[in-house]
Short mmCIF file of C-alpha atoms in Angstrom, two decimals:
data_model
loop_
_atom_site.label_atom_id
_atom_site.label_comp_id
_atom_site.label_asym_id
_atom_site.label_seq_id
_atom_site.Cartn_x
_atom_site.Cartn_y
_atom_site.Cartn_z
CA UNK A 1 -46.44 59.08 10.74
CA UNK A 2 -48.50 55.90 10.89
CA UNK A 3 -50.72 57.34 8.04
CA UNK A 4 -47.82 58.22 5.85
CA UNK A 5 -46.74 54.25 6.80
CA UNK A 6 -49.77 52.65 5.67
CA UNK A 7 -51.61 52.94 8.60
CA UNK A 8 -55.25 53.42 8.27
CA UNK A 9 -57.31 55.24 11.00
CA UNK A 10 -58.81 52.29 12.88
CA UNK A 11 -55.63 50.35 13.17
CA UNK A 12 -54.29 53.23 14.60
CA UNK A 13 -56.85 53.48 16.60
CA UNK A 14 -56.32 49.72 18.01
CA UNK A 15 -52.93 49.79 18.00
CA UNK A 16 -53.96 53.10 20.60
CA UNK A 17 -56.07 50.99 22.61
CA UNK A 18 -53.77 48.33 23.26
CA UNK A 19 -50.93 50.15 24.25
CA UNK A 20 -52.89 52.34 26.46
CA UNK A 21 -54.35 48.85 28.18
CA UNK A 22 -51.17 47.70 28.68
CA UNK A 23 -49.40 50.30 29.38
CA UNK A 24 -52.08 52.64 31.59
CA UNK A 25 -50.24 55.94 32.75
CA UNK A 26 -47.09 55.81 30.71
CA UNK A 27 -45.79 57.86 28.13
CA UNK A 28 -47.21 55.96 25.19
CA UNK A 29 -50.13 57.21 25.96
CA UNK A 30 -49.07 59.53 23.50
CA UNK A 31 -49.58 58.48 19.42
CA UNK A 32 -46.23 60.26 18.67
CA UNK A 33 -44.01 58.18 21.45
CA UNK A 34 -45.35 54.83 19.63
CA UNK A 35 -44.98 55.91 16.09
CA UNK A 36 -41.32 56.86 16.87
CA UNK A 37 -40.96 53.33 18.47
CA UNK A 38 -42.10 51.45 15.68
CA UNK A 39 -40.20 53.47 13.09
CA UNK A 40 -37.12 53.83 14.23
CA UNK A 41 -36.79 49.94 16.16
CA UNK A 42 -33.54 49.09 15.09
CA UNK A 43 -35.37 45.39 14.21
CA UNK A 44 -36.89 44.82 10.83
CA UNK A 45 -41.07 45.12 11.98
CA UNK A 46 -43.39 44.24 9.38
CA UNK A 47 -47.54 44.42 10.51
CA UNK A 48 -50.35 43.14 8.17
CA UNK A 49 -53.93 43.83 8.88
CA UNK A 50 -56.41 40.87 9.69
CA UNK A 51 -57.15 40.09 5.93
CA UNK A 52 -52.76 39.86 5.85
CA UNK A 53 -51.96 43.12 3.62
CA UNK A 54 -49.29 45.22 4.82
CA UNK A 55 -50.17 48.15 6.56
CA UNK A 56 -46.75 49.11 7.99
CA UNK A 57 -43.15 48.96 7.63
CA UNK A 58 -40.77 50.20 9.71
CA UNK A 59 -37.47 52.40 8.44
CA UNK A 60 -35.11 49.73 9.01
CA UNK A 61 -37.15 47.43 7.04
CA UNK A 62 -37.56 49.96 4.07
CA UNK A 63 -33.87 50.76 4.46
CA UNK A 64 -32.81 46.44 4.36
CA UNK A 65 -34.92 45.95 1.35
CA UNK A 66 -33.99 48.95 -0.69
CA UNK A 67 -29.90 47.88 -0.27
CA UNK A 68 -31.15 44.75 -1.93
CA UNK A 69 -34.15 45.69 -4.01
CA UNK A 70 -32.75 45.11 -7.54
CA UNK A 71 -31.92 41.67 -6.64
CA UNK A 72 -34.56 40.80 -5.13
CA UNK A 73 -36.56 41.93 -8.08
CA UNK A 74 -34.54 39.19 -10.20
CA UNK A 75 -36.14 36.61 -7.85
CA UNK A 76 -39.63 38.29 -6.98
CA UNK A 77 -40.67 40.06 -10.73
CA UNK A 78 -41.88 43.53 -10.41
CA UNK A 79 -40.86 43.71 -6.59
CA UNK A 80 -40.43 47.20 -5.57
CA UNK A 81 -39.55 48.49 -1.71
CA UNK A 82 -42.51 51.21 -2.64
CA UNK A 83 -45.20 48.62 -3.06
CA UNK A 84 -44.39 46.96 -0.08
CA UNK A 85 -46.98 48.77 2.25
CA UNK A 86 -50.69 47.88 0.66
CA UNK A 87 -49.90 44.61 -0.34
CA UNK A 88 -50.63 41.10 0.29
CA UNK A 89 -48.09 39.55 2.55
CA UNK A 90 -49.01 36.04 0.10
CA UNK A 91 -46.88 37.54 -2.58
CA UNK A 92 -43.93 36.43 -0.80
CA UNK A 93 -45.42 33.22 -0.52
CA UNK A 94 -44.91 29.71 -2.75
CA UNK A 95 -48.11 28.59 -1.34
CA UNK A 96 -50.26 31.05 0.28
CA UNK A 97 -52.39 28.32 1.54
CA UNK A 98 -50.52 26.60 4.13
CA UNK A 99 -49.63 30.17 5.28
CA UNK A 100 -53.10 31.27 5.90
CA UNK A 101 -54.09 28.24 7.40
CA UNK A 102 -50.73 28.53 9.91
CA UNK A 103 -51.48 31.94 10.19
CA UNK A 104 -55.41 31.28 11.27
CA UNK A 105 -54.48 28.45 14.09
CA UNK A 106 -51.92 31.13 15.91
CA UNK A 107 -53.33 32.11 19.54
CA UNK A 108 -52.60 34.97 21.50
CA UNK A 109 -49.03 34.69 22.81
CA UNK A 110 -47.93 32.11 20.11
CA UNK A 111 -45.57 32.87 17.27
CA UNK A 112 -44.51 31.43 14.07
CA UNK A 113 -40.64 31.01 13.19
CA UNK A 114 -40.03 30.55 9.14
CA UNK A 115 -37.81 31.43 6.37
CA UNK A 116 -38.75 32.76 3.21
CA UNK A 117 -35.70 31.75 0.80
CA UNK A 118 -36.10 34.46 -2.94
CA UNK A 119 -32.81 33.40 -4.67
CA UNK A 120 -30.17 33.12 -2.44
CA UNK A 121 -31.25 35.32 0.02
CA UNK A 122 -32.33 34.12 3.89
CA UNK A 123 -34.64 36.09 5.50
CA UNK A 124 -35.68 34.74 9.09
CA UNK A 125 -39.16 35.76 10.88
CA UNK A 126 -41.20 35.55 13.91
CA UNK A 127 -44.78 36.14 13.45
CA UNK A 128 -47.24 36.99 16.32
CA UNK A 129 -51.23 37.65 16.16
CA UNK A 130 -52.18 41.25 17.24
CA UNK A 131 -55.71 40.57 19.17
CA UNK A 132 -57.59 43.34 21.21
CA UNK A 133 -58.84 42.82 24.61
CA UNK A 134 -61.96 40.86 23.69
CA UNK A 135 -59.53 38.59 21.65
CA UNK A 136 -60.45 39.67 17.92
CA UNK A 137 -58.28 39.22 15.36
CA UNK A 138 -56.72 42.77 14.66
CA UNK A 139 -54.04 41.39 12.15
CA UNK A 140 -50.37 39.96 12.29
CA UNK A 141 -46.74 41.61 13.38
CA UNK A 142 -43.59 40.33 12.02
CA UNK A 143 -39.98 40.53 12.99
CA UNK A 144 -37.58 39.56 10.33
CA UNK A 145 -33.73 39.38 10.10
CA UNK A 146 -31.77 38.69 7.08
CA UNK A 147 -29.39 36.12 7.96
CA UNK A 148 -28.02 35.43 4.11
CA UNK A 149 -24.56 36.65 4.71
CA UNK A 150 -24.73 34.63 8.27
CA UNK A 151 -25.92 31.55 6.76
CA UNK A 152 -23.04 31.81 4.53
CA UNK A 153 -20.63 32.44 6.83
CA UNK A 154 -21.99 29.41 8.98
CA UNK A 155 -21.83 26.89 6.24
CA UNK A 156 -18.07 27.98 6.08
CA UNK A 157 -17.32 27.54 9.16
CA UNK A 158 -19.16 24.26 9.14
CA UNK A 159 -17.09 23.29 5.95
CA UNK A 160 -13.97 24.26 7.89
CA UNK A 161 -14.94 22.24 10.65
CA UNK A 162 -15.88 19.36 8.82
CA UNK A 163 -12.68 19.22 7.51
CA UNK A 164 -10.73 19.87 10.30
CA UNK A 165 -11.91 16.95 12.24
CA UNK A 166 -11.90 14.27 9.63
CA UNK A 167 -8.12 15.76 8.83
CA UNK A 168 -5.24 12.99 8.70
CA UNK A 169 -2.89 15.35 10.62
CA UNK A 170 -3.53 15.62 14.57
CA UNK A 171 -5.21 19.32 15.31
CA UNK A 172 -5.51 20.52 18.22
CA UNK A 173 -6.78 24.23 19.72
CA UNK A 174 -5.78 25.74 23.00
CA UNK A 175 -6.70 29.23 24.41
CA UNK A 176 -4.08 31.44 25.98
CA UNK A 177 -4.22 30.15 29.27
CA UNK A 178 -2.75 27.11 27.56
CA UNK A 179 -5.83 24.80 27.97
CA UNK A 180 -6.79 22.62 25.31
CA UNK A 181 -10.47 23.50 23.94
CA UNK A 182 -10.65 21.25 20.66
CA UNK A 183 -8.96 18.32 19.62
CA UNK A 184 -9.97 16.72 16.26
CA UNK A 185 -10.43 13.10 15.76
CA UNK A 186 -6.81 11.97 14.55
CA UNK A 187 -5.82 13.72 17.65
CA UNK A 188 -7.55 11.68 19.67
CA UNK A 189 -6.28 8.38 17.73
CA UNK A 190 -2.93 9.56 18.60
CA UNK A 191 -3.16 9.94 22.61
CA UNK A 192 -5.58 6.72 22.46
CA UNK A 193 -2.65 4.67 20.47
CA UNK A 194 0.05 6.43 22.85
CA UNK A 195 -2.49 6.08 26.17
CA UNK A 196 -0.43 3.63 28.16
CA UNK A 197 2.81 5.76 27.66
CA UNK A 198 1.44 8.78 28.56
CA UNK A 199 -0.61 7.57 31.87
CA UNK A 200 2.95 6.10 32.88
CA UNK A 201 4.39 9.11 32.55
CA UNK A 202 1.34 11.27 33.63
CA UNK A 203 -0.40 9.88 36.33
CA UNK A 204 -4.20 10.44 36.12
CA UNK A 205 -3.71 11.47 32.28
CA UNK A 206 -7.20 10.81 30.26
CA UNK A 207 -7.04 10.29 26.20
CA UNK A 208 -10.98 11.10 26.33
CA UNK A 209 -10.65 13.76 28.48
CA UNK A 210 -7.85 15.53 26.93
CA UNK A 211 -10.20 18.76 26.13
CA UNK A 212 -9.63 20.93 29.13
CA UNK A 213 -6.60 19.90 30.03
CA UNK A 214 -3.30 22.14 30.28
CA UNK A 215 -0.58 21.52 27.94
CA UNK A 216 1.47 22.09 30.54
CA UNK A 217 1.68 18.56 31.62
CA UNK A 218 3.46 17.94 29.01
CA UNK A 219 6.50 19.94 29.17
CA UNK A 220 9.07 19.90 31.86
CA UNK A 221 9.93 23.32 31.84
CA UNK A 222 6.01 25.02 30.93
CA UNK A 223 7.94 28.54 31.85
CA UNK A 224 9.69 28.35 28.64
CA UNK A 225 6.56 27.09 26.22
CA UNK A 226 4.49 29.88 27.59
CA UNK A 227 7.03 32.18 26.97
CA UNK A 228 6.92 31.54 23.53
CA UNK A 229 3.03 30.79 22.66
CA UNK A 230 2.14 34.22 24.73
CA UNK A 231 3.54 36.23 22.06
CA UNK A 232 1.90 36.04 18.67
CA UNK A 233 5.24 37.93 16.86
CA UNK A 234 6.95 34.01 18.15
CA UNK A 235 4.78 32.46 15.83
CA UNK A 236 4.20 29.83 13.78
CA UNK A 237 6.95 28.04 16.06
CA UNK A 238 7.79 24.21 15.87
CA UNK A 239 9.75 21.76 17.91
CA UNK A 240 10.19 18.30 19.23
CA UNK A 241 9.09 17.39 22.36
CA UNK A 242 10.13 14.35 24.13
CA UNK A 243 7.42 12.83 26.31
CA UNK A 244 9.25 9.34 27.42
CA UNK A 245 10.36 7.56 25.11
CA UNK A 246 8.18 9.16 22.17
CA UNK A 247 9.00 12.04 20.23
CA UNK A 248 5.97 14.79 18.92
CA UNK A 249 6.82 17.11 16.25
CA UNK A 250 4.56 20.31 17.27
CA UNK A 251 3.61 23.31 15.31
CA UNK A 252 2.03 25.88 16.67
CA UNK A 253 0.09 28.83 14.50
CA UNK A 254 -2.04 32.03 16.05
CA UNK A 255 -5.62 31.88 15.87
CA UNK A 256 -6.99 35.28 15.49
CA UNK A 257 -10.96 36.85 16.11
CA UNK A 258 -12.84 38.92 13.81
CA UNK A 259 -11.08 41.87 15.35
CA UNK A 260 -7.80 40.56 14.85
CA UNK A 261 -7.44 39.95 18.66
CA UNK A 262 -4.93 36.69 19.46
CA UNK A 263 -6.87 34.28 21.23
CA UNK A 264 -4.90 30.96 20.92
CA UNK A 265 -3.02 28.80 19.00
CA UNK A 266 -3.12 25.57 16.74
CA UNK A 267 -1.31 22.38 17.19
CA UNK A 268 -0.18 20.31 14.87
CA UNK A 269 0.94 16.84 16.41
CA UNK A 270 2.94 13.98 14.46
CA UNK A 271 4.46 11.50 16.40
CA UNK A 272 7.61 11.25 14.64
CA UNK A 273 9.20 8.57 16.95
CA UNK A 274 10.06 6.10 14.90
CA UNK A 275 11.52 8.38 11.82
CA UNK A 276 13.81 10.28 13.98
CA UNK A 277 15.16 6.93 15.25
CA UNK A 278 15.50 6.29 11.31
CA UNK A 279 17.34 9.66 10.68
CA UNK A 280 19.31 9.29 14.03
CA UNK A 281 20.62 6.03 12.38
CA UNK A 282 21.03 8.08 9.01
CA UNK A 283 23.59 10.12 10.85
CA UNK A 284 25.45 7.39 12.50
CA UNK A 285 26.17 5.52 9.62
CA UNK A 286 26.65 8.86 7.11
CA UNK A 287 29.34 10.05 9.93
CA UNK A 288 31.01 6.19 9.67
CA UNK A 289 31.17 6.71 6.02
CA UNK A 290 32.14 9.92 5.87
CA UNK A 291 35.07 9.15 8.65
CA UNK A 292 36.00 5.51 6.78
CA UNK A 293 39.23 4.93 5.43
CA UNK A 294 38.26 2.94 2.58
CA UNK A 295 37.25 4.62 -0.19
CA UNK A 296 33.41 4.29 -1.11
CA UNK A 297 31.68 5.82 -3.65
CA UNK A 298 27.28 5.43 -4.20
CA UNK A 299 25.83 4.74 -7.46
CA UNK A 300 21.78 4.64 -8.66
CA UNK A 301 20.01 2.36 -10.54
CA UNK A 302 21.13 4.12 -13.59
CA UNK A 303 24.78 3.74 -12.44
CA UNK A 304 24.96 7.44 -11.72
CA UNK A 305 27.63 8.74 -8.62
CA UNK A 306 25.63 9.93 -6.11
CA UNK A 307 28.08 10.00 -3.14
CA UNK A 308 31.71 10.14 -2.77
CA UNK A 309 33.50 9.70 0.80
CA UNK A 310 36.03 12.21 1.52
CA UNK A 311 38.73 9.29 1.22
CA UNK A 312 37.29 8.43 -2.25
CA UNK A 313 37.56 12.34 -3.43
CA UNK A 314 41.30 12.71 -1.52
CA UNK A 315 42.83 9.59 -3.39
CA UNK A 316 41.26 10.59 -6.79
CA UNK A 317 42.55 14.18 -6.66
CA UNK A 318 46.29 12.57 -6.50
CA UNK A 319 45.53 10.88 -9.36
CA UNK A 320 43.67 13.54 -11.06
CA UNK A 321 46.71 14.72 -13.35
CA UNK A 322 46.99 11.07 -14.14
CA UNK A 323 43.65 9.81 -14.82
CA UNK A 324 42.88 12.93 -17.46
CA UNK A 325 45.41 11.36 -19.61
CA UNK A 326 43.43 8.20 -19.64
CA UNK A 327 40.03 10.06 -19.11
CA UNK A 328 39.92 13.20 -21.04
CA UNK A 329 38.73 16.16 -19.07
CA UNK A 330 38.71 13.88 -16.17
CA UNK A 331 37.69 16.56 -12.79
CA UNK A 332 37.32 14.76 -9.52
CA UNK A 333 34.76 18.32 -8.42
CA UNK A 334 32.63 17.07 -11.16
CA UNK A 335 32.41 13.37 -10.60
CA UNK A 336 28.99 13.26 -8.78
CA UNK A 337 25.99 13.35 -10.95
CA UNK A 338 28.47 11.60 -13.59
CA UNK A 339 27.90 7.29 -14.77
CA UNK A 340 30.69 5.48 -14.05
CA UNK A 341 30.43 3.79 -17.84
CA UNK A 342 33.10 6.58 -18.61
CA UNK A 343 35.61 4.53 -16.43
CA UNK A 344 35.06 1.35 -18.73
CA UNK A 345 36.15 0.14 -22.31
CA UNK A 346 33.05 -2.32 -21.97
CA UNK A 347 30.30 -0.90 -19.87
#
């Protein structure tokens, strides 16, 4: 099998020797145990002689570069998975060079991590020098991963990250025990801004310690929020929680793995204190109004109705009958949205 690899009959012959040195009374002291090995690793092996041609590749390496090989070819002119085997490894190489001189300074038990980079394709490998026992140079063994769809996938996630922690909104990430395991920087502004508050209130509580610590301290009744964040179908969910005198607006979204397993949850926090105070106000004074005796009625800029109190709409609908005759196709249902220049000889 060797042979049909690449192999010729003294590197099989060395490749013999030193397995049977290390390897004394074991079963690769037979040539068909090792050639099975080597063939069917599930890792990408590559081995070049001493003067660095190829003399074998494995059948997941044939296999890895064959699913790719008209690409490659776009990158690498006249590459073909067939040629592989016989042929300098320096054809992969920008600058042969520096790789024979890196290659020529390893030592028995060093390797060499690289990347050779055709097109947009990553392929990673560890190089080791094969020596016998006298410590001749016998030739080179490679292990090689392509990592092009990882890279990828890393720079993503790295592009995700980025942007999650310079994000304006406070993030945070908590596992389903319900302990926090990431909180992004605005986050961290928020608790830091809020830190006086919240050690009153929490005794012991840490802004720059808040990873690893239990949401539950912040809830009175943590039955009830783990209730809700253990079940996935409850989600996204958002509330208010009052911590003291502050008010957070939390939403909180699943966070799924790769298998579609729920892990955890997202938080969204906005400290929304001072704006419910503002719509709390809102209310008071829309209930005055709408409760008011006096009639009021809103206008814009552009001297538009906007808002009519029900005493305003009650008084004008007993005058409706009246006011068409003045106003034709006067309706009190249609008054909002109307300008009040209709109403005037002069506006």
């Amino acid at each position: 099998m060797l042979r049909r690899a690449g192999y010729g009959g003294r590197e099989i012959e060395r490749l013999m020797k030193m397995a049977n040195e290390e390897h004394p009374v074991t079963m690769v002291d037979s040539l068909e145990v090792l050639q099975d090995i080597l063939e069917h690793s599930p890792i990408n092996i590559m081995m070049a002689d001493a003067d660095e041609n190829i003399i074998f590749a494995n059948k997941k390496t044939r296999d890895t570069l064959l699913e790719v090989e008209d690409e490659l070819a776009q990158y690498l002119p006249g590459f073909k998975v067939s040629e592989v085997v016989g042929g300098s490894i320096h054809r992969y190489h920008k600058d042969p060079d520096a790789i024979k001189r890196i290659l020529h300074s390893l030592q028995p038990g060093d390797k060499r991590e690289g990347e050779i980079t055709p097109g947009h394709f990553i392929f990673e490998h560890e190089t080791r020098v094969v020596v016998d026992k006298k410590g001749k140079r016998l030739g080179y063994v490679v292990q090689w991963h392509d990592v092009t769809e990882k890279r990828q996938q890393e720079e993503q996630a790295s592009r995700l990250q980025r942007a999650v922690d310079g994000a304006q909104t406070a993030m945070m990430m908590i596992d389903r025990d319900l302990v926090i395991t990431y909180a992004n920087e605005s986050t961290l502004a928020l608790m830091q801004t809020h830190g006086a508050a919240l050690q009153s209130l929490y005794p012991g509580f840490d802004a720059n310690k808040l990873v690893g610590t239990c949401i539950d301290i912040f809830h009175k009744n943590p039955a009830h929020q783990r209730k809700i964040l253990a079940d996935p179908a409850n989600l996204p969910f958002e509330t208010d929680i009052q911590v003291g005198p502050l008010t957070f607006h939390i939403l909180a979204s699943a966070i799924n793995d790769l298998q579609g397993q729920y892990v955890g949850c997202t938080l969204e926090w906005s400290d929304v204190t001072e704006l419910r105070a503002r719509e709390e106000e809102v209310s008071r004074l829309t209930s005055a109004v709408q409760g008011a005796q006096t009639s009021l009625m809103i206008c814009d800029e552009d001297l538009k109705i906007t808002y009519m109190n029900p005493a305003v709409i009650e008084m004008l609908r007993k005058r409706e009958d009246q006011l068409r005759t003045v106003i034709p196709g006067f309706e009190v249902k249609s008054l909002v949205g109307t300008c009040i220049d209709r109403f005037h000889k002069n506006p």
